[in-house]
PDB file of C-alpha atoms in Angstrom:
ATOM      1  CA  TYR A 137     -15.431 115.139 122.744  1.00 97.00           C
ATOM      2  CA  ARG A 138     -19.325 114.683 123.939  1.00 97.00           C
ATOM      3  CA  ALA A 139     -17.823 111.923 126.202  1.00 96.00           C
ATOM      4  CA  THR A 140     -15.330 114.449 127.906  1.00 97.00           C
ATOM      5  CA  LEU A 141     -18.145 116.742 129.378  1.00 98.00           C
ATOM      6  CA  GLU A 142     -18.803 114.547 131.672  1.00 95.00           C
ATOM      7  CA  HIS A 143     -20.944 117.081 133.978  1.00 96.00           C
ATOM      8  CA  LEU A 144     -22.831 118.583 130.872  1.00 98.00           C
ATOM      9  CA  THR A 145     -26.893 118.395 131.457  1.00 98.00           C
ATOM     10  CA  VAL A 146     -28.407 118.704 127.936  1.00 98.00           C
ATOM     11  CA  VAL A 147     -32.342 119.496 127.088  1.00 98.00           C
ATOM     12  CA  GLY A 148     -33.266 118.526 123.878  1.00 98.00           C
ATOM     13  CA  VAL A 149     -36.261 120.723 122.275  1.00 97.00           C
ATOM     14  CA  THR A 150     -38.286 119.438 119.096  1.00 95.00           C
ATOM     15  CA  GLY A 151     -41.727 120.244 117.410  1.00 91.00           C
ATOM     16  CA  SER A 152     -43.238 122.235 114.587  1.00 87.00           C
ATOM     17  CA  TYR A 153     -42.449 125.361 116.081  1.00 89.00           C
ATOM     18  CA  GLY A 154     -41.691 127.490 118.818  1.00 92.00           C
ATOM     19  CA  LYS A 155     -38.330 125.564 119.345  1.00 93.00           C
ATOM     20  CA  THR A 156     -36.042 128.165 119.299  1.00 94.00           C
ATOM     21  CA  SER A 157     -38.327 130.561 121.370  1.00 95.00           C
ATOM     22  CA  THR A 158     -38.279 127.926 123.663  1.00 97.00           C
ATOM     23  CA  LYS A 159     -34.704 127.689 123.847  1.00 97.00           C
ATOM     24  CA  VAL A 160     -34.011 131.182 124.336  1.00 97.00           C
ATOM     25  CA  PHE A 161     -36.560 131.625 127.314  1.00 97.00           C
ATOM     26  CA  LEU A 162     -35.087 128.375 129.409  1.00 98.00           C
ATOM     27  CA  THR A 163     -31.750 129.616 128.915  1.00 98.00           C
ATOM     28  CA  HIS A 164     -32.536 133.438 129.839  1.00 97.00           C
ATOM     29  CA  ILE A 165     -34.202 131.471 132.882  1.00 97.00           C
ATOM     30  CA  LEU A 166     -31.349 129.572 133.957  1.00 98.00           C
ATOM     31  CA  LYS A 167     -28.720 132.335 133.235  1.00 98.00           C
ATOM     32  CA  SER A 168     -30.503 134.417 136.006  1.00 96.00           C
ATOM     33  CA  ALA A 169     -30.472 131.692 138.342  1.00 96.00           C
ATOM     34  CA  GLY A 170     -26.834 131.475 137.918  1.00 97.00           C
ATOM     35  CA  VAL A 171     -26.843 128.059 136.004  1.00 98.00           C
ATOM     36  CA  ARG A 172     -23.885 128.330 133.532  1.00 98.00           C
ATOM     37  CA  VAL A 173     -26.223 127.683 130.740  1.00 98.00           C
ATOM     38  CA  VAL A 174     -25.034 127.582 126.865  1.00 98.00           C
ATOM     39  CA  SER A 175     -27.056 127.381 123.612  1.00 97.00           C
ATOM     40  CA  PRO A 176     -26.495 127.935 119.673  1.00 96.00           C
ATOM     41  CA  PRO A 177     -27.252 130.804 118.607  1.00 93.00           C
ATOM     42  CA  GLY A 178     -30.181 131.561 116.179  1.00 87.00           C
ATOM     43  CA  ASN A 179     -31.749 128.477 114.324  1.00 84.00           C
ATOM     44  CA  VAL A 180     -28.385 126.309 114.533  1.00 92.00           C
ATOM     45  CA  ASN A 181     -30.639 123.005 114.688  1.00 91.00           C
ATOM     46  CA  SER A 182     -29.279 120.579 112.396  1.00 93.00           C
ATOM     47  CA  VAL A 183     -26.822 117.518 112.879  1.00 95.00           C
ATOM     48  CA  ILE A 184     -23.626 119.368 111.385  1.00 95.00           C
ATOM     49  CA  GLY A 185     -24.696 122.376 112.803  1.00 95.00           C
ATOM     50  CA  LEU A 186     -25.075 121.095 116.132  1.00 97.00           C
ATOM     51  CA  ALA A 187     -21.766 119.463 115.977  1.00 97.00           C
ATOM     52  CA  GLU A 188     -19.920 121.929 115.001  1.00 97.00           C
ATOM     53  CA  PHE A 189     -21.252 124.143 117.914  1.00 97.00           C
ATOM     54  CA  LEU A 190     -20.341 121.715 120.312  1.00 97.00           C
ATOM     55  CA  LEU A 191     -16.808 121.126 119.303  1.00 97.00           C
ATOM     56  CA  ARG A 192     -16.094 124.876 119.388  1.00 96.00           C
ATOM     57  CA  GLN A 193     -18.294 126.392 121.822  1.00 96.00           C
ATOM     58  CA  VAL A 194     -19.740 124.075 124.668  1.00 98.00           C
ATOM     59  CA  THR A 195     -16.563 124.001 127.146  1.00 97.00           C
ATOM     60  CA  PRO A 196     -16.170 122.214 130.741  1.00 97.00           C
ATOM     61  CA  LEU A 197     -16.987 125.006 131.948  1.00 97.00           C
ATOM     62  CA  TYR A 198     -20.967 124.754 130.923  1.00 98.00           C
ATOM     63  CA  SER A 199     -23.049 122.663 133.000  1.00 98.00           C
ATOM     64  CA  VAL A 200     -25.829 122.845 130.527  1.00 98.00           C
ATOM     65  CA  LEU A 201     -26.486 122.787 127.171  1.00 98.00           C
ATOM     66  CA  VAL A 202     -30.175 123.875 125.711  1.00 98.00           C
ATOM     67  CA  ALA A 203     -30.478 122.648 122.140  1.00 97.00           C
ATOM     68  CA  GLU A 204     -33.234 122.682 119.457  1.00 96.00           C
ATOM     69  CA  MET A 205     -33.324 119.890 117.104  1.00 95.00           C
ATOM     70  CA  ALA A 206     -34.896 120.188 113.742  1.00 86.00           C
ATOM     71  CA  ALA A 207     -35.607 117.061 110.850  1.00 81.00           C
ATOM     72  CA  TYR A 208     -36.361 116.929 107.603  1.00 81.00           C
ATOM     73  CA  THR A 209     -36.338 113.187 107.461  1.00 82.00           C
ATOM     74  CA  ILE A 210     -37.087 110.678 109.916  1.00 85.00           C
ATOM     75  CA  GLY A 211     -33.939 109.706 111.943  1.00 88.00           C
ATOM     76  CA  GLU A 212     -32.434 112.826 111.776  1.00 92.00           C
ATOM     77  CA  ILE A 213     -33.444 113.895 115.419  1.00 94.00           C
ATOM     78  CA  ALA A 214     -32.245 110.298 116.400  1.00 96.00           C
ATOM     79  CA  GLN A 215     -28.779 111.863 114.964  1.00 96.00           C
ATOM     80  CA  SER A 216     -28.654 114.706 116.939  1.00 97.00           C
ATOM     81  CA  ALA A 217     -29.874 113.293 120.214  1.00 97.00           C
ATOM     82  CA  ALA A 218     -27.189 110.712 119.877  1.00 97.00           C
ATOM     83  CA  LEU A 219     -24.781 113.240 119.310  1.00 97.00           C
ATOM     84  CA  LEU A 220     -25.303 115.368 122.093  1.00 98.00           C
ATOM     85  CA  LYS A 221     -26.951 112.356 124.617  1.00 98.00           C
ATOM     86  CA  PRO A 222     -30.041 114.706 125.799  1.00 98.00           C
ATOM     87  CA  SER A 223     -31.599 113.496 129.741  1.00 98.00           C
ATOM     88  CA  ILE A 224     -34.663 116.124 129.351  1.00 98.00           C
ATOM     89  CA  GLY A 225     -36.431 116.414 125.580  1.00 98.00           C
ATOM     90  CA  ILE A 226     -39.316 119.315 125.368  1.00 98.00           C
ATOM     91  CA  VAL A 227     -41.948 118.636 122.427  1.00 97.00           C
ATOM     92  CA  THR A 228     -43.254 122.168 121.911  1.00 96.00           C
ATOM     93  CA  ALA A 229     -46.394 120.906 119.044  1.00 91.00           C
ATOM     94  CA  ILE A 230     -46.973 118.920 115.964  1.00 88.00           C
ATOM     95  CA  ASN A 231     -48.783 120.635 113.375  1.00 70.00           C
ATOM     96  CA  ASP A 232     -48.544 120.133 109.578  1.00 63.00           C
ATOM     97  CA  GLN A 233     -46.087 121.907 108.413  1.00 61.00           C
ATOM     98  CA  HIS A 234     -43.354 119.909 107.365  1.00 59.00           C
ATOM     99  CA  MET A 235     -46.162 117.343 105.967  1.00 50.00           C
ATOM    100  CA  ALA A 236     -44.170 117.656 102.081  1.00 51.00           C
ATOM    101  CA  LEU A 237     -40.850 116.153 103.735  1.00 64.00           C
ATOM    102  CA  PHE A 238     -42.163 113.606 105.811  1.00 57.00           C
ATOM    103  CA  GLY A 239     -45.766 112.801 103.599  1.00 53.00           C
ATOM    104  CA  SER A 240     -48.200 112.047 106.882  1.00 75.00           C
ATOM    105  CA  ARG A 241     -48.725 113.516 110.165  1.00 70.00           C
ATOM    106  CA  ALA A 242     -47.384 110.148 111.533  1.00 81.00           C
ATOM    107  CA  ASN A 243     -44.238 110.319 110.142  1.00 83.00           C
ATOM    108  CA  ILE A 244     -43.778 113.962 111.249  1.00 83.00           C
ATOM    109  CA  ILE A 245     -44.662 112.178 115.160  1.00 86.00           C
ATOM    110  CA  THR A 246     -42.405 109.546 114.914  1.00 85.00           C
ATOM    111  CA  ALA A 247     -39.307 111.837 113.691  1.00 87.00           C
ATOM    112  CA  LYS A 248     -40.030 114.003 116.875  1.00 92.00           C
ATOM    113  CA  TYR A 249     -40.637 111.173 119.225  1.00 94.00           C
ATOM    114  CA  GLU A 250     -37.369 110.285 118.532  1.00 95.00           C
ATOM    115  CA  LEU A 251     -35.951 113.213 121.081  1.00 97.00           C
ATOM    116  CA  ILE A 252     -37.897 111.348 123.378  1.00 97.00           C
ATOM    117  CA  GLN A 253     -36.752 107.548 122.626  1.00 96.00           C
ATOM    118  CA  ALA A 254     -33.228 108.599 122.759  1.00 97.00           C
ATOM    119  CA  LEU A 255     -32.997 109.998 127.011  1.00 97.00           C
ATOM    120  CA  PRO A 256     -31.883 107.963 129.215  1.00 96.00           C
ATOM    121  CA  LYS A 257     -33.893 105.733 131.622  1.00 92.00           C
ATOM    122  CA  GLY A 258     -34.923 108.564 134.628  1.00 91.00           C
ATOM    123  CA  GLY A 259     -34.791 110.820 131.850  1.00 97.00           C
ATOM    124  CA  THR A 260     -37.467 113.665 131.725  1.00 98.00           C
ATOM    125  CA  ALA A 261     -39.839 114.231 128.982  1.00 98.00           C
ATOM    126  CA  ILE A 262     -42.091 117.047 128.562  1.00 98.00           C
ATOM    127  CA  PHE A 263     -45.010 117.450 126.298  1.00 97.00           C
ATOM    128  CA  ASN A 264     -47.584 120.382 125.603  1.00 97.00           C
ATOM    129  CA  ASP A 265     -50.881 118.917 126.783  1.00 97.00           C
ATOM    130  CA  ASP A 266     -52.951 121.060 124.905  1.00 96.00           C
ATOM    131  CA  ASP A 267     -51.803 119.799 121.735  1.00 93.00           C
ATOM    132  CA  GLU A 268     -53.321 116.031 120.734  1.00 93.00           C
ATOM    133  CA  ALA A 269     -50.493 114.380 119.188  1.00 92.00           C
ATOM    134  CA  CYS A 270     -48.389 115.816 122.322  1.00 95.00           C
ATOM    135  CA  HIS A 271     -50.688 114.514 124.734  1.00 95.00           C
ATOM    136  CA  THR A 272     -50.439 111.254 122.816  1.00 94.00           C
ATOM    137  CA  MET A 273     -47.117 111.002 122.761  1.00 95.00           C
ATOM    138  CA  ALA A 274     -46.796 111.299 126.809  1.00 97.00           C
ATOM    139  CA  GLY A 275     -49.449 108.950 127.350  1.00 95.00           C
ATOM    140  CA  ARG A 276     -47.423 106.556 125.493  1.00 95.00           C
ATOM    141  CA  THR A 277     -44.051 107.322 127.441  1.00 96.00           C
ATOM    142  CA  SER A 278     -43.346 105.169 130.326  1.00 93.00           C
ATOM    143  CA  SER A 279     -38.838 105.039 130.215  1.00 90.00           C
ATOM    144  CA  ALA A 280     -38.869 108.947 131.371  1.00 96.00           C
ATOM    145  CA  ARG A 281     -40.789 111.001 133.913  1.00 97.00           C
ATOM    146  CA  VAL A 282     -43.306 112.568 132.153  1.00 98.00           C
ATOM    147  CA  ILE A 283     -44.252 116.388 132.797  1.00 98.00           C
ATOM    148  CA  ARG A 284     -47.375 118.324 131.235  1.00 98.00           C
ATOM    149  CA  PHE A 285     -47.588 121.881 131.010  1.00 98.00           C
ATOM    150  CA  SER A 286     -51.242 123.223 129.560  1.00 97.00           C
ATOM    151  CA  GLN A 287     -52.400 127.003 129.427  1.00 96.00           C
ATOM    152  CA  VAL A 288     -55.815 125.905 129.103  1.00 95.00           C
ATOM    153  CA  HIS A 289     -56.554 123.262 131.748  1.00 96.00           C
ATOM    154  CA  ARG A 290     -54.595 122.034 135.111  1.00 97.00           C
ATOM    155  CA  THR A 291     -51.942 119.626 134.797  1.00 97.00           C
ATOM    156  CA  ASP A 292     -48.194 119.322 135.917  1.00 98.00           C
ATOM    157  CA  VAL A 293     -47.123 122.914 135.108  1.00 98.00           C
ATOM    158  CA  TYR A 294     -50.099 125.334 133.938  1.00 98.00           C
ATOM    159  CA  ALA A 295     -51.107 128.655 133.627  1.00 98.00           C
ATOM    160  CA  ASP A 296     -54.396 131.157 134.082  1.00 96.00           C
ATOM    161  CA  ASN A 297     -55.109 134.670 135.200  1.00 97.00           C
ATOM    162  CA  ILE A 298     -53.586 135.030 131.589  1.00 97.00           C
ATOM    163  CA  ARG A 299     -53.802 138.446 130.269  1.00 97.00           C
ATOM    164  CA  GLN A 300     -51.679 140.882 127.915  1.00 95.00           C
ATOM    165  CA  GLY A 301     -50.588 144.279 129.603  1.00 88.00           C
ATOM    166  CA  LYS A 302     -48.633 146.976 127.674  1.00 90.00           C
ATOM    167  CA  GLY A 303     -45.783 145.137 126.553  1.00 92.00           C
ATOM    168  CA  LYS A 304     -45.875 142.269 128.560  1.00 96.00           C
ATOM    169  CA  LEU A 305     -47.593 138.938 128.875  1.00 97.00           C
ATOM    170  CA  GLU A 306     -48.459 138.262 132.599  1.00 97.00           C
ATOM    171  CA  PHE A 307     -50.278 134.939 133.851  1.00 97.00           C
ATOM    172  CA  THR A 308     -49.716 132.972 137.432  1.00 98.00           C
ATOM    173  CA  ARG A 309     -47.742 129.858 136.896  1.00 98.00           C
ATOM    174  CA  HIS A 310     -48.822 126.957 138.667  1.00 98.00           C
ATOM    175  CA  ALA A 311     -46.432 123.911 139.745  1.00 97.00           C
ATOM    176  CA  GLU A 312     -45.737 121.300 142.388  1.00 93.00           C
ATOM    177  CA  GLY A 313     -44.485 123.654 144.360  1.00 88.00           C
ATOM    178  CA  GLY A 314     -47.051 125.946 144.031  1.00 95.00           C
ATOM    179  CA  ALA A 315     -47.881 129.153 142.767  1.00 97.00           C
ATOM    180  CA  ILE A 316     -45.770 132.270 141.301  1.00 96.00           C
ATOM    181  CA  ALA A 317     -46.862 135.642 139.086  1.00 96.00           C
ATOM    182  CA  ILE A 318     -45.291 135.640 135.623  1.00 95.00           C
ATOM    183  CA  SER A 319     -44.270 139.187 134.176  1.00 96.00           C
ATOM    184  CA  VAL A 320     -42.108 139.084 130.438  1.00 96.00           C
ATOM    185  CA  PRO A 321     -41.877 141.510 128.831  1.00 95.00           C
ATOM    186  CA  VAL A 322     -42.928 140.200 125.485  1.00 95.00           C
ATOM    187  CA  ILE A 323     -45.977 140.390 123.038  1.00 94.00           C
ATOM    188  CA  GLY A 324     -49.012 137.714 122.116  1.00 94.00           C
ATOM    189  CA  THR A 325     -50.921 135.323 124.808  1.00 95.00           C
ATOM    190  CA  HIS A 326     -49.570 132.235 122.355  1.00 93.00           C
ATOM    191  CA  LEU A 327     -46.511 132.443 124.299  1.00 96.00           C
ATOM    192  CA  THR A 328     -47.498 131.392 127.292  1.00 97.00           C
ATOM    193  CA  SER A 329     -47.095 127.590 126.089  1.00 96.00           C
ATOM    194  CA  THR A 330     -43.617 128.194 125.234  1.00 97.00           C
ATOM    195  CA  LEU A 331     -42.748 129.572 128.804  1.00 98.00           C
ATOM    196  CA  LEU A 332     -44.613 126.946 130.323  1.00 98.00           C
ATOM    197  CA  ALA A 333     -42.669 124.678 128.545  1.00 98.00           C
ATOM    198  CA  ALA A 334     -39.051 126.420 129.146  1.00 98.00           C
ATOM    199  CA  SER A 335     -40.335 126.808 132.895  1.00 97.00           C
ATOM    200  CA  SER A 336     -41.032 122.941 133.064  1.00 98.00           C
ATOM    201  CA  ALA A 337     -37.672 122.038 131.925  1.00 98.00           C
ATOM    202  CA  ALA A 338     -36.291 124.693 134.510  1.00 97.00           C
ATOM    203  CA  LEU A 339     -37.996 123.077 137.499  1.00 96.00           C
ATOM    204  CA  ALA A 340     -36.567 119.320 135.982  1.00 96.00           C
ATOM    205  CA  LEU A 341     -32.948 120.873 136.275  1.00 95.00           C
TER     206      LEU A 341
END
C-alpha cells in the first residue's frame, strides 16, 4: 500500500525523548502553511501501530506523513523505516532511558541511527547538535544532507534570545533564510529544542 502513495513524503522522528512533541509541532506548522499533512495520534510509534495507521488513515489526499518511530530492540526502527520509507529523519536526543532494554548506550545509538541509514540518497538528516551522541551521528552521516539545530550555539538552525513569558515561549530562530521571531503558547524553555527540530524539518520540506 505504501508503494501506491507515490507523492507522499514521510518525516520520521526518533530519539530517547521529544518524539511526540516534535511530531505535534511539525504537524501544526505544516497545517498552518496549508500542507496536507497527517500524523498518528498520541504515541503510536511501533511497527504494527504505524502499519495499521498507514492502512486506515493515510490516503492519497495527504502529501506529508509525520511519524515517530520507537524501538525496544535493535532492528525495530529499521523495520518501521522500511515500511514508511522516510526521506527526512530527525533524531531529537539520546539518553540512557532504555538502557535496561538495550544494554548499552552504544546499542541505543545504533538503534536510533537506523532511521538515518534508511534515508535515500539525497534525503535529509536532522540532528540536535546540543546532544553529544547526535553531534557524533551528524559527523558520520555522508549519504544524506545534514541539518543541525541548537539552542546553545550557532549552527544551521539555532535559537537565541530565549525567554519564558507569561504562558508563552519566545525566541529568535536563525536559519539560512534569515531570522524570525517565534512565540508559542507553551511553558518550558526546554521546548525550544523541540521547536527547532520541527522548524528544521519544515524548512527542509
